[in-house]
Each structure stands twice: as C-alpha cells, then as structure tokens.
mmCIF file of C-alpha atoms and ligand atoms in Angstrom:
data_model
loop_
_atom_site.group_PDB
_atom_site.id
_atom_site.type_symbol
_atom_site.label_atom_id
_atom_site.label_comp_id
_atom_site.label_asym_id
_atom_site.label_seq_id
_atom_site.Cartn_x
_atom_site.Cartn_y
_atom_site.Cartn_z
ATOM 1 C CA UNK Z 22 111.650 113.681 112.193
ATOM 2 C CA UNK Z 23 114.938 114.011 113.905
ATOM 3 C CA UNK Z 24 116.609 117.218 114.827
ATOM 4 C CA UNK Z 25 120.594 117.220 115.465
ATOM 5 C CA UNK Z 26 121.988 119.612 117.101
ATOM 6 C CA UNK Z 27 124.786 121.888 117.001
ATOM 7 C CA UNK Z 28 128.198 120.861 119.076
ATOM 8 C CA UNK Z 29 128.573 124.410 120.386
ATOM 9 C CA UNK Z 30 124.778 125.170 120.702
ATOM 10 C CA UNK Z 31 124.108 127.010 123.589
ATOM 11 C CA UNK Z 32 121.451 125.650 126.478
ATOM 12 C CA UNK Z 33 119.729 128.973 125.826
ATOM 13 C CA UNK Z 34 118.810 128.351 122.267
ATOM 14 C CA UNK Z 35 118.465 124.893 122.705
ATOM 15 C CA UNK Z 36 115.418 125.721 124.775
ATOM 16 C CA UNK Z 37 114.329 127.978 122.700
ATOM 17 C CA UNK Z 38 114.044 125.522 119.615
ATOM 18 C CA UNK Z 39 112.487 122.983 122.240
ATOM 19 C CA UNK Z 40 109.873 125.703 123.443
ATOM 20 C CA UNK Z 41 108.760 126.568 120.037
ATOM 21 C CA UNK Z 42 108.707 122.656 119.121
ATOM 22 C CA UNK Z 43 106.453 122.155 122.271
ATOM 23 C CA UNK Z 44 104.245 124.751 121.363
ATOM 24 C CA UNK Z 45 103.347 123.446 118.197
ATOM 25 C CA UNK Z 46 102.349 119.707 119.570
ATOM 26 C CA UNK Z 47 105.530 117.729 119.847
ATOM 27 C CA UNK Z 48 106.600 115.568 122.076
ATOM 28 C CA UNK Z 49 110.414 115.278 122.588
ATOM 29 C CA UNK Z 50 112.427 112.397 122.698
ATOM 30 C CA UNK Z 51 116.259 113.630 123.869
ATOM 31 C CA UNK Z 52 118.958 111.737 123.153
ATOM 32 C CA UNK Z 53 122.433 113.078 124.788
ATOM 33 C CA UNK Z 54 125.748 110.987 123.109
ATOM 34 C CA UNK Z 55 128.895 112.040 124.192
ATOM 35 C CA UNK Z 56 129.405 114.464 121.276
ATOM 36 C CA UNK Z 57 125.765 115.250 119.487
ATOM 37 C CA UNK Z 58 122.294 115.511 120.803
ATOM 38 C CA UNK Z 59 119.548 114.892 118.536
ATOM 39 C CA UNK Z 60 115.337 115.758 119.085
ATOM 40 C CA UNK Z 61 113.369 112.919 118.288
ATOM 41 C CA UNK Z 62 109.991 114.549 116.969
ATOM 42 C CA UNK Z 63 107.101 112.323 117.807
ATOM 43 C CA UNK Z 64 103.813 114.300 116.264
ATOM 44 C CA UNK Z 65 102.898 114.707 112.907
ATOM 45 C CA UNK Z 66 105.545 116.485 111.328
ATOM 46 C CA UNK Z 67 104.141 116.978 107.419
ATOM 47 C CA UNK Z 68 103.169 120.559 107.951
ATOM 48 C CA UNK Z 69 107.177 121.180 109.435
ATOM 49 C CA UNK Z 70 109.485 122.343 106.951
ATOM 50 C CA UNK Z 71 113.103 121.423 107.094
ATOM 51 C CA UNK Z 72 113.860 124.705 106.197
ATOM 52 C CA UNK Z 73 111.695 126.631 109.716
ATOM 53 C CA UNK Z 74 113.951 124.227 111.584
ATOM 54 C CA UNK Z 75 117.592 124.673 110.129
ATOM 55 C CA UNK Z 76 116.592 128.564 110.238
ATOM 56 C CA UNK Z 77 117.324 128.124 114.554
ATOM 57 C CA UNK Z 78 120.593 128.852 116.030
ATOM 58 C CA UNK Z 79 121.307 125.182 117.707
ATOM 59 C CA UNK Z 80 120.169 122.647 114.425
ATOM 60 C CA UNK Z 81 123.175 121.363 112.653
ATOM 61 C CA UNK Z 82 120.946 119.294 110.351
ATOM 62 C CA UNK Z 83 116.932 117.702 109.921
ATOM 63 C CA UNK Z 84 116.567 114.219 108.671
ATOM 64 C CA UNK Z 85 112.734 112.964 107.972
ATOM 65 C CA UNK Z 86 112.105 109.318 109.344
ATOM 66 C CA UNK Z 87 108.631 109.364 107.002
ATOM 67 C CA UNK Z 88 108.174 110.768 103.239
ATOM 68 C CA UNK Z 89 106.445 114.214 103.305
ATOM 69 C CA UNK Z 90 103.847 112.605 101.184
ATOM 70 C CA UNK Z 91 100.672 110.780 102.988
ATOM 71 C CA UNK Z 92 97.957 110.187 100.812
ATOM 72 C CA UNK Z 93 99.885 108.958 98.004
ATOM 73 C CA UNK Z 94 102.187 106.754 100.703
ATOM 74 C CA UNK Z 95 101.924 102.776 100.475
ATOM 75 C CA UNK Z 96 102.639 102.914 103.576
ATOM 76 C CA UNK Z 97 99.375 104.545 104.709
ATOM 77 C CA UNK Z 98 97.428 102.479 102.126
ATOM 78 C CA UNK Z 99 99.135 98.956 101.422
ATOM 79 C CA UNK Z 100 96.570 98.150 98.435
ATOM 80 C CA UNK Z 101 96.889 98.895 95.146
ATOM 81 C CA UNK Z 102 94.700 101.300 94.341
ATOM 82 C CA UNK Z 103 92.726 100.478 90.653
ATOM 83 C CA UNK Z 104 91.338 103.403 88.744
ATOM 84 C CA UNK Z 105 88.303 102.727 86.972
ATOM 85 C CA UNK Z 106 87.588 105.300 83.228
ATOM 86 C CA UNK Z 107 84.382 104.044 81.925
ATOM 87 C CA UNK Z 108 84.713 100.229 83.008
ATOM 88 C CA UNK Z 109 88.112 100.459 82.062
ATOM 89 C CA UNK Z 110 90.854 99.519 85.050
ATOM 90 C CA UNK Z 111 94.186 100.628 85.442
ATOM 91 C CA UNK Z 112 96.471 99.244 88.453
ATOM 92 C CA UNK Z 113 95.887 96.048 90.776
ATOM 93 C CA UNK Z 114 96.928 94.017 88.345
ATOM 94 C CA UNK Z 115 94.712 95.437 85.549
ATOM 95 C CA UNK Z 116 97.253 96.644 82.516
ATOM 96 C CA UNK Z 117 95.696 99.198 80.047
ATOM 97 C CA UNK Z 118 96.858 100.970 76.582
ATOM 98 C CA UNK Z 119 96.381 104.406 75.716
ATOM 99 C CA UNK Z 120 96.957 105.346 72.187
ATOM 100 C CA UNK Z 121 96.715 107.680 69.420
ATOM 101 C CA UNK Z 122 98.363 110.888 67.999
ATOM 102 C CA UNK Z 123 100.602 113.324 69.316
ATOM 103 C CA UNK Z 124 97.852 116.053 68.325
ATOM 104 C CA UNK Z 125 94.752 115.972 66.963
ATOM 105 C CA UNK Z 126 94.345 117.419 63.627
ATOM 106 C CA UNK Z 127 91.799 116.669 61.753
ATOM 107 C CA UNK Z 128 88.485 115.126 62.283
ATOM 108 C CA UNK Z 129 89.373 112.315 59.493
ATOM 109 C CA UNK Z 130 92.640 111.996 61.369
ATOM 110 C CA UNK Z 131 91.832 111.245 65.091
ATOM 111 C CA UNK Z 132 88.493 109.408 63.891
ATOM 112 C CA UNK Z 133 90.536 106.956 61.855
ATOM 113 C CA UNK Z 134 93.599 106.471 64.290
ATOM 114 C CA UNK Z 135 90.826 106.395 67.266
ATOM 115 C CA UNK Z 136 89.151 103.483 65.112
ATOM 116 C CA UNK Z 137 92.277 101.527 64.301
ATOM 117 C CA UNK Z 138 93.610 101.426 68.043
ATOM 118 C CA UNK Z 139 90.148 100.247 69.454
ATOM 119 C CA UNK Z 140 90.632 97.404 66.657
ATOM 120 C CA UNK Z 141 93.591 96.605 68.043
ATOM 121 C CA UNK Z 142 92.574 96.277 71.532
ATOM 122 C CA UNK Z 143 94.136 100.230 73.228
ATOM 123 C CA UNK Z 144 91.514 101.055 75.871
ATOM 124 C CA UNK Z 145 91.725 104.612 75.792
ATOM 125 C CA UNK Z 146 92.455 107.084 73.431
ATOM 126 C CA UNK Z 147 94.879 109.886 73.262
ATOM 127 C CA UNK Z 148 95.167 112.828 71.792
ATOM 128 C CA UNK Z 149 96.237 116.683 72.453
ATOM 129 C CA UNK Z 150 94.652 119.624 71.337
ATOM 130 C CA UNK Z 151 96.359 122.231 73.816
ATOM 131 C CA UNK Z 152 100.440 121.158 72.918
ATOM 132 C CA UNK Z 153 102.889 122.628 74.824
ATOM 133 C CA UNK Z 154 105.505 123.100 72.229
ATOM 134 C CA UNK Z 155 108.993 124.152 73.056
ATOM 135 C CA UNK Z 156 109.278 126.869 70.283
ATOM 136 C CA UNK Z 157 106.093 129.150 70.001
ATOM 137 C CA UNK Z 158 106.176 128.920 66.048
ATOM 138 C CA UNK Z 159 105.494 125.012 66.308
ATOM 139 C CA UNK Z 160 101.974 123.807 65.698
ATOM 140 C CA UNK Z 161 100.109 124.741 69.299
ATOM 141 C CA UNK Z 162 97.057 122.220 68.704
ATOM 142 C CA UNK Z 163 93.999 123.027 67.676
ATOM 143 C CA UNK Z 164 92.782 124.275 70.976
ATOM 144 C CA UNK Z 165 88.745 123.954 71.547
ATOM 145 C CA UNK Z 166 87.927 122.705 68.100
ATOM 146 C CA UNK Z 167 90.743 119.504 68.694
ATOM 147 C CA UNK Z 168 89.010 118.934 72.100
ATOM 148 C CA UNK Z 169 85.531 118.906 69.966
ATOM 149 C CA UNK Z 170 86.798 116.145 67.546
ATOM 150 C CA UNK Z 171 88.196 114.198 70.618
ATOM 151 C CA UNK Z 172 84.910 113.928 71.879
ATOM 152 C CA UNK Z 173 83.349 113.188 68.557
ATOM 153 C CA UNK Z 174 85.807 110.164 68.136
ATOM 154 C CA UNK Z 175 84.859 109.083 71.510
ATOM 155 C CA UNK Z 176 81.562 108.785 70.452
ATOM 156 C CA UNK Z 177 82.276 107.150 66.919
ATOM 157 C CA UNK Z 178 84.428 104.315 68.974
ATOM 158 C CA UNK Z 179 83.435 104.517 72.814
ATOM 159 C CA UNK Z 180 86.479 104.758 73.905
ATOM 160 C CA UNK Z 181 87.518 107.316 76.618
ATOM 161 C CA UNK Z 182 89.586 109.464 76.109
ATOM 162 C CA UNK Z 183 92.822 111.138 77.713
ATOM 163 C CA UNK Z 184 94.352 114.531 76.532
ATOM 164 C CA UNK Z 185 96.352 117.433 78.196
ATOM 165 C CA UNK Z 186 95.716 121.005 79.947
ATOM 166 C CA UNK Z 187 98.086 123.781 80.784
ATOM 167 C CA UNK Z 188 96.012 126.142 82.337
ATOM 168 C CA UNK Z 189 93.370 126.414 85.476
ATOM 169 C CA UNK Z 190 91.177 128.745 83.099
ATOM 170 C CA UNK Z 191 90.820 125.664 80.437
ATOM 171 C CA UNK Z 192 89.008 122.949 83.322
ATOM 172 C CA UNK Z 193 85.683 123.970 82.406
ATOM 173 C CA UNK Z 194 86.086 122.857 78.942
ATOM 174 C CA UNK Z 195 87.297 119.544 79.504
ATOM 175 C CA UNK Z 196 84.218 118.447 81.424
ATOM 176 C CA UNK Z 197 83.644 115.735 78.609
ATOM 177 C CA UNK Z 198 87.385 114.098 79.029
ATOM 178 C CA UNK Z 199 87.401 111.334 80.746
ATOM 179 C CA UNK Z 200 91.146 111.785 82.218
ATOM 180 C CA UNK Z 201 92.781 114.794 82.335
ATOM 181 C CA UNK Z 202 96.482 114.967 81.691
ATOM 182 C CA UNK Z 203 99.222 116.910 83.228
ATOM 183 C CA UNK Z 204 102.365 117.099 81.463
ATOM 184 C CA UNK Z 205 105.842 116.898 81.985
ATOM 185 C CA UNK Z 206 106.202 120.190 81.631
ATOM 186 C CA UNK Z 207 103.489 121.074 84.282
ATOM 187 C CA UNK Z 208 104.243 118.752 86.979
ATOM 188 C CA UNK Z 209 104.859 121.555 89.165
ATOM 189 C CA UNK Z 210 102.273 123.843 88.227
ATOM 190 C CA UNK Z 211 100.872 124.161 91.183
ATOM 191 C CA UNK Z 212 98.093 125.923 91.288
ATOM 192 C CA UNK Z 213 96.931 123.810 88.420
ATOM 193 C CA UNK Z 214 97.462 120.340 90.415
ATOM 194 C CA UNK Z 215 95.356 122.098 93.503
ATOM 195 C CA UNK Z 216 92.606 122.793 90.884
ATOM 196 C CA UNK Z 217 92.482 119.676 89.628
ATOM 197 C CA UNK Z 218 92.136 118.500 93.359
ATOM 198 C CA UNK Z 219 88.910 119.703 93.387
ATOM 199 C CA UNK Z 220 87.222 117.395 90.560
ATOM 200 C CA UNK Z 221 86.144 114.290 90.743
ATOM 201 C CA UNK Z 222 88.132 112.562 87.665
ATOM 202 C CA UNK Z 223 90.934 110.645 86.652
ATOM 203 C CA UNK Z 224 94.409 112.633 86.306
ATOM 204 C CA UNK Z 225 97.226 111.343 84.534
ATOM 205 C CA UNK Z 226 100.566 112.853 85.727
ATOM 206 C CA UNK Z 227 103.928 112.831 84.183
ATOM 207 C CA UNK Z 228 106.846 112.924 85.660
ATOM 208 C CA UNK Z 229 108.725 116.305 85.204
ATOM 209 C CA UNK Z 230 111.352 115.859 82.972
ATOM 210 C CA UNK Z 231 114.094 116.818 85.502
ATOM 211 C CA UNK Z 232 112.133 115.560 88.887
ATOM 212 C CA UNK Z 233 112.786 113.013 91.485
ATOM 213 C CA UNK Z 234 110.324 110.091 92.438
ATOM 214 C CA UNK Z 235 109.606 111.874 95.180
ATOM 215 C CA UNK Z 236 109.005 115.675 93.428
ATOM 216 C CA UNK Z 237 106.386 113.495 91.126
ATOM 217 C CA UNK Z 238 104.922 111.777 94.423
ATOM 218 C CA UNK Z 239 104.638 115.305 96.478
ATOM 219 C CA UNK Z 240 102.610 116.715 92.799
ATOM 220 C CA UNK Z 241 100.322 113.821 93.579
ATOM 221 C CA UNK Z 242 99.662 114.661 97.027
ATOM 222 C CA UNK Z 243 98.997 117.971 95.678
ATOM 223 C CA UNK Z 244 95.638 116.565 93.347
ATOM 224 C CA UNK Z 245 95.365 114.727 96.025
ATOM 225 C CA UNK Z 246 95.212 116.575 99.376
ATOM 226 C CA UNK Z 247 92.509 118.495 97.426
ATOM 227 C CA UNK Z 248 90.405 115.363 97.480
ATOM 228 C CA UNK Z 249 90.690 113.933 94.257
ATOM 229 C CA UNK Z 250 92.299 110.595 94.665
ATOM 230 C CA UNK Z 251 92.181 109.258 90.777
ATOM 231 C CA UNK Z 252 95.910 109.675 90.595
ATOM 232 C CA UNK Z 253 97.752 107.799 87.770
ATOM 233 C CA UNK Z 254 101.564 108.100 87.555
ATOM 234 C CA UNK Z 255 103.406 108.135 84.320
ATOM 235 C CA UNK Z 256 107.137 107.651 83.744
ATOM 236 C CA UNK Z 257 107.831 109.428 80.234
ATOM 237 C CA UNK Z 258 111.399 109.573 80.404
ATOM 238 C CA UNK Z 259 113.972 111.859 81.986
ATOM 239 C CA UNK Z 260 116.851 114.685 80.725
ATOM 240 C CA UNK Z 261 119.979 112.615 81.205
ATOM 241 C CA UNK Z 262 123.663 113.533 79.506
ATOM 242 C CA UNK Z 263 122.967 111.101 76.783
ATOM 243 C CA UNK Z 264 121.730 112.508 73.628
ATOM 244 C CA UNK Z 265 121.037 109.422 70.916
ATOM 245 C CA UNK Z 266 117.315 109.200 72.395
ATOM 246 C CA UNK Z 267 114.967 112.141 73.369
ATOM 247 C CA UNK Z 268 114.909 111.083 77.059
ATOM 248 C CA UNK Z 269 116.123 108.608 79.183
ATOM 249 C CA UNK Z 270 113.177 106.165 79.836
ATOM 250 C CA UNK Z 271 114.071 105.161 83.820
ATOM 251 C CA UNK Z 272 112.889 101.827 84.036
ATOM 252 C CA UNK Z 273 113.870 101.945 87.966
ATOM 253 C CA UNK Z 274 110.798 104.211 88.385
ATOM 254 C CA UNK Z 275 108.559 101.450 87.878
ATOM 255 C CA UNK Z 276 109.817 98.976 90.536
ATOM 256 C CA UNK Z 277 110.821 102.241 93.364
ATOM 257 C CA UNK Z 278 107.222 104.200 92.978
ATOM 258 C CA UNK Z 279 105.654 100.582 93.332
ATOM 259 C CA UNK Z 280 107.321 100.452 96.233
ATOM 260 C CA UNK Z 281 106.981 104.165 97.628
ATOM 261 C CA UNK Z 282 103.135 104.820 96.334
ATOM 262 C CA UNK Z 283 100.044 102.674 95.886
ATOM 263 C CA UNK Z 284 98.630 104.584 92.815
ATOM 264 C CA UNK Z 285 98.848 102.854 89.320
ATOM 265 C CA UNK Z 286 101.997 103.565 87.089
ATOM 266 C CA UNK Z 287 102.100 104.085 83.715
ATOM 267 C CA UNK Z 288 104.904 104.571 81.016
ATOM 268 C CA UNK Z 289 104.880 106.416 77.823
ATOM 269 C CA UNK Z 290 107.926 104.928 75.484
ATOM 270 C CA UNK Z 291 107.158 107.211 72.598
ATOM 271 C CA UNK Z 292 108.227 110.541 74.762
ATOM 272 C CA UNK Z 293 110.878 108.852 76.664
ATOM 273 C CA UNK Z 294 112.704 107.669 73.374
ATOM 274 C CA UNK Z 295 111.282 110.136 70.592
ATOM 275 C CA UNK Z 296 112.508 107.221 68.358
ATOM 276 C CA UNK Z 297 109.836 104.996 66.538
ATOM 277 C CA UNK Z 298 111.977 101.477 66.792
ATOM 278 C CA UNK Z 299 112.204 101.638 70.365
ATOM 279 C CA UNK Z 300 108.708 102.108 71.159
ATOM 280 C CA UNK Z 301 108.377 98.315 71.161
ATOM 281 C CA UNK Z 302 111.251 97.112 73.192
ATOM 282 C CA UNK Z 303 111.056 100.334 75.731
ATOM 283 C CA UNK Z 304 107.093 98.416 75.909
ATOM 284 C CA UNK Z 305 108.456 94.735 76.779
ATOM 285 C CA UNK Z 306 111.054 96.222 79.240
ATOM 286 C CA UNK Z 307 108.485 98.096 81.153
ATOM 287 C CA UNK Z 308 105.884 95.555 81.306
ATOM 288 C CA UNK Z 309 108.704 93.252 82.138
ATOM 289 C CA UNK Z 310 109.495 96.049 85.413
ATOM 290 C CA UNK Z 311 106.088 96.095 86.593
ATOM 291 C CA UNK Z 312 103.868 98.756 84.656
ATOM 292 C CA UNK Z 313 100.059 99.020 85.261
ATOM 293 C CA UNK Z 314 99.948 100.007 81.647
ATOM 294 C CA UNK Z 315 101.266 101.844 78.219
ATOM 295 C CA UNK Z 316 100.472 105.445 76.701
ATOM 296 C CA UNK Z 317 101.814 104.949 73.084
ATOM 297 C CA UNK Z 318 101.811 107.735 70.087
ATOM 298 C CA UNK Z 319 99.939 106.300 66.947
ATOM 299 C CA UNK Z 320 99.586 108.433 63.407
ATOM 300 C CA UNK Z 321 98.005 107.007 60.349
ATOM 301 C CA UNK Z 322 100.758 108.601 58.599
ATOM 302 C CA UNK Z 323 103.552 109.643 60.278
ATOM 303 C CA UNK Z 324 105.592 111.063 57.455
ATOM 304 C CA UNK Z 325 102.615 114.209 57.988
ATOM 305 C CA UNK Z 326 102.368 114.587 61.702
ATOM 306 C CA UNK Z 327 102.264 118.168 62.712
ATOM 307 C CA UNK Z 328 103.493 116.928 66.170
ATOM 308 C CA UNK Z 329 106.037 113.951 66.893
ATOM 309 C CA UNK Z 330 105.950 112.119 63.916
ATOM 310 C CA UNK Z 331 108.800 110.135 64.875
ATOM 311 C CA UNK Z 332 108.479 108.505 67.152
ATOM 312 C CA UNK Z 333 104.582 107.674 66.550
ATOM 313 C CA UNK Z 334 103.266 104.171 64.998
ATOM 314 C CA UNK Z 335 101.455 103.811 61.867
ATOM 315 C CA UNK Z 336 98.327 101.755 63.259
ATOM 316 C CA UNK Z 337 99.482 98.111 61.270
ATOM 317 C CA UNK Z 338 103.065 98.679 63.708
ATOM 318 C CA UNK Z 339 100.561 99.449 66.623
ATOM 319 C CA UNK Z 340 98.518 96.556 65.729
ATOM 320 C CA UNK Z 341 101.361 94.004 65.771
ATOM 321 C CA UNK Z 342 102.671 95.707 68.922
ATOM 322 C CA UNK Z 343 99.536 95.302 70.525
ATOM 323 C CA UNK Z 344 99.430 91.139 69.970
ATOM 324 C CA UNK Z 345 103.367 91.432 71.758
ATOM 325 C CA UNK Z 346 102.021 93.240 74.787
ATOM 326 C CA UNK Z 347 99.169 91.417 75.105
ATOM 327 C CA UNK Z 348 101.346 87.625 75.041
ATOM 328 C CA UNK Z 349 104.080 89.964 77.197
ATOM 329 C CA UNK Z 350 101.473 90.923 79.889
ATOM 330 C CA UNK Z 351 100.145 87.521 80.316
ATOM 331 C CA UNK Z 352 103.484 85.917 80.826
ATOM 332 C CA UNK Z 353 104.469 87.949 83.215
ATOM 333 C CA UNK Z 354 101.179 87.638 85.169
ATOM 334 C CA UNK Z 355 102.055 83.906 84.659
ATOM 335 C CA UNK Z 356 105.268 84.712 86.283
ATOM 336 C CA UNK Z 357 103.689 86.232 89.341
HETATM 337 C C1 PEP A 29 102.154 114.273 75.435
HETATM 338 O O1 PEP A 29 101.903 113.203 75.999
HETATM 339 O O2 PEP A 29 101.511 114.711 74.492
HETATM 340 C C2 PEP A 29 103.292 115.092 75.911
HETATM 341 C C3 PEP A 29 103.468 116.343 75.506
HETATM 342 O O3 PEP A 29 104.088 114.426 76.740
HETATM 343 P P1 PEP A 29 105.163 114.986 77.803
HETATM 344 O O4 PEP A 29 104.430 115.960 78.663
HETATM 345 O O5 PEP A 29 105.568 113.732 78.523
HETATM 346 O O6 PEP A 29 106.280 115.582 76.996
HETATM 347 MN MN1 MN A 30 103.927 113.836 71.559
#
C-alpha cells in the first residue's frame, strides 16, 4: 500500500501517522521527491482500511499495490481451482450445465423438467423454492414444500441439485442441497455469506446486479475467509442504461475474473437477457469468452410459469441447445 502525503503536511503529523503505522507492524519505505512524499507500506496491509488512513491530517491520498482479496486471489493460488458436486466438476477445464425452472411448482413440474434436462446431458439441476421477487404480491416459491420436491427429483434423476437462500435462519433446511445459491440480490448480505463460511459445501454466487468484479470477489472472500473454499462465481448480467434486454450480460467478466481469481466462473444467460431467443447465442458467446459452465432456465411449458416464463426453454429448445454447447465447448477446447 502506498501512502501520499500532503504538500503542506506538517513534520508533526507526519510522525504521528508514521508512529501509529509503526505500531501496528509496518515497515516504512520513504520516498522524498521534490514536491510529494509517499509511505511505502511493506506488511500485510488487508486488515488497513483506506478510509483509517485518509482520516490523518498529512494523507492526500491511499493507493493499494495488492487487491484486498487473498483467498480468492490468483495470485496467491495460480491453479484453477475445480469444484467437485457429486462427481460432477466445474472449473479447470471441466464445463458443466445447470438447468431447470425459475421456481419449482409442482411435483409433476420439477420431476418432469428435472428428467428432460438429465436426458439432455445438464449436470445439475436448478430450481428455487425461496424467490426473491421484486413485488411482494408475485409468486414467493413454495418455500419448504418446493425444497421437498427438489430433493425428491434429485432422487428420481440423481442429479444434484442447486437452488437459492435469503436468510441465515433457512441453512438448516438446506442440508440436502448440494450447492447453495446466493443471489444477485444478496451478494452483499453479509452476514449470510459469513454463515455460509462455516459449511462445508458448494456456493454459487451471483454477481450483484450493480457490483464491480471486485465487490463480487471481496463477497467471496467473505464465504471464504470463513473456511469454506467451494466458491463458484456467476456472471448473471448487470443494470446498464439499456433497456431492450433485462440485464446487460458482461461478457468481459469472464476473461477479467479469470484473470483476477482462480475459482470457477459461471454465467446464467436466461437472467442476464430475460429474453428466451438470446439464451442460445448469450451461451456460444460465453463459452466462446472462457466460462467454466452454464446455469440455464428450462419450463415444460413456459406459457404457465409462475416465475420467468420468458426467458425459460421448453426442454426440446434445451435439448437442441444442449447438442450446440456441447460441439461449442469442444471446439474451443480444440482451440486451446
Ligand atoms: C435465480 O437464479 O433464480 C435468480 C433469482 O437469479 P438472480 O439472483 O441472478 O436474479
Ligand atoms: Mn428466474
């Protein structure tokens, strides 16, 4: 971290800021030019905030050398790290599909779509019974019972499955899921990331609607730092002026947090357009970018979705989608 001081800074509270520095473990590395002085901080500076240091008299300004976030850094851990759900990998190379409904509904319903995407070669299943809906009167899931008919389609296909929580007080019930998703609209629910921390399974987090690549790496850290490192990234799209698609899907993300992170990246076209025909090209383009893998919405009848309909698949689209990313995936691991 490097500290710049004030012009007009006085010795005294130059000193000072140097004192206090000390006393907390740094070693200082002065640099005098003919107009600034900057503080080289040599120590580790994670636990420092910017703020604590731009609160003192003499600093003009606090620029970090090194991201805030460790455990999620590549820089700290060059390999890709692979997640393993039942056998099934994600990252390093290994490209998965997650698919199924916007929200479960019925037992008939998630069965059937769960049944059809296994057929057509999705390694996990999705699914939410807890929805976070934007207006209150909007269907809201069908809470415990939709997590009991997740886990009963698990069981009729064997596929894993992945579906959502919004609150601490809900972990206990999704002992059973095999990953655990945070939503977009939870990204920075703290106290739920450091909860999740302290399990010992899979978490899939997307990216807050309206937060930088480095916002969505510091929430990993979060699960992380707890000691949970299953971490799986997931770019669903951001709020951007333009207004003919739900989101914005930012294809950059995939290339920059491959870059930034080691942990496996995922993207979810059906949230980032909200628009069924661009589920398929939004696909190619991110496998094309680098994605460890695809959550896509399937309903075996849209036209009745309580949630999304949409933008979701019926499961013959899915199916024919599927055979594209498959020839897609291989010819860019051709490529490589
Ligand atoms: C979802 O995947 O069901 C969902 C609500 O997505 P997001 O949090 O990205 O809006
Ligand atoms: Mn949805």
């Amino acid at each position: 971290m490097i500290v710049i001081i004030k012009r007009n800074a006085t010795t005294q509270s130059i000193e000072e800021l140097k004192g206090d520095l000390r006393k907390k473990g740094f070693d200082i590395h002065e640099s005098q030019g003919t107009t600034t002085t900057i503080l080289g901080l040599v120590g580790d500076t994670s636990n420092l905030s910017e703020d604590q240091l731009l609160s003192y008299d003499a600093v003009e300004a606090v620029k970090r050398i090194r991201e805030p976030y460790k455990l999620a850094n590549r820089s700290v851990h060059p390999k890709d790290t692979i997640i393993d759900v039942c056998g099934r990998k994600i990252g390093g190379g290994n490209f998965q599909v997650i698919a199924g409904p916007c929200s479960i509904e019925t037992k008939e319903q998630i069965t059937e779509v769960a049944r059809d995407v296994k057929k057509s070669g999705a390694g996990l299943l999705r699914g939410g019974a807890f929805k976070p809906r934007t207006s209150p009167y909007s269907f809201q899931g069908l809470q415990e019972n939709g997590l009991e008919l997740l886990l009963e389609a698990k069981k009729a296909t064997g596929l894993p499955v992945v579906t959502e929580i919004m609150r601490v007080g809900h972990i206990d019930l999704f002992r059973d899921v095999d990953v655990i998703q945070v939503g977009t609209r939870n990204m920075q629910n703290f106290e739920l990331l450091k909860e999740l921390g302290k399990l010992d399974k899979p978490i899939l987090l997307k990216r807050g609607m309206a937060n930088t690549l480095d916002e969505l790496l510091m929430s990993a850290e979060y699960i992380m730092a707890g000691g949970n490192e299953n971490v799986i990234l997931c770019e669903r799209g951001i709020r951007t002026f333009e207004t003919s698609t739900r989101n914005t899907l930012d294809i950059s993300a995939i290339p920059m947090l491959r870059k930034k992170t080691h942990l496996p990246i995922l993207v979810d076209p059906s949230h980032a357009s909200g628009i069924r025909h661009m589920v398929e090209p939004l696909s190619m383009a991110a496998i094309a970018a680098g994605a460890d893998g695809l959550m896509i919405e399937v309903h075996n009848n849209p036209a009745k979705a309580l949630c999304d309909g949409p933008q979701s698949l019926t499961p013959s689209m899915f199916d024919e989608l599927m055979e594209k990313i498959n020839r897609t995936v291989e010819f860019f691991h051709d490529l490589q």
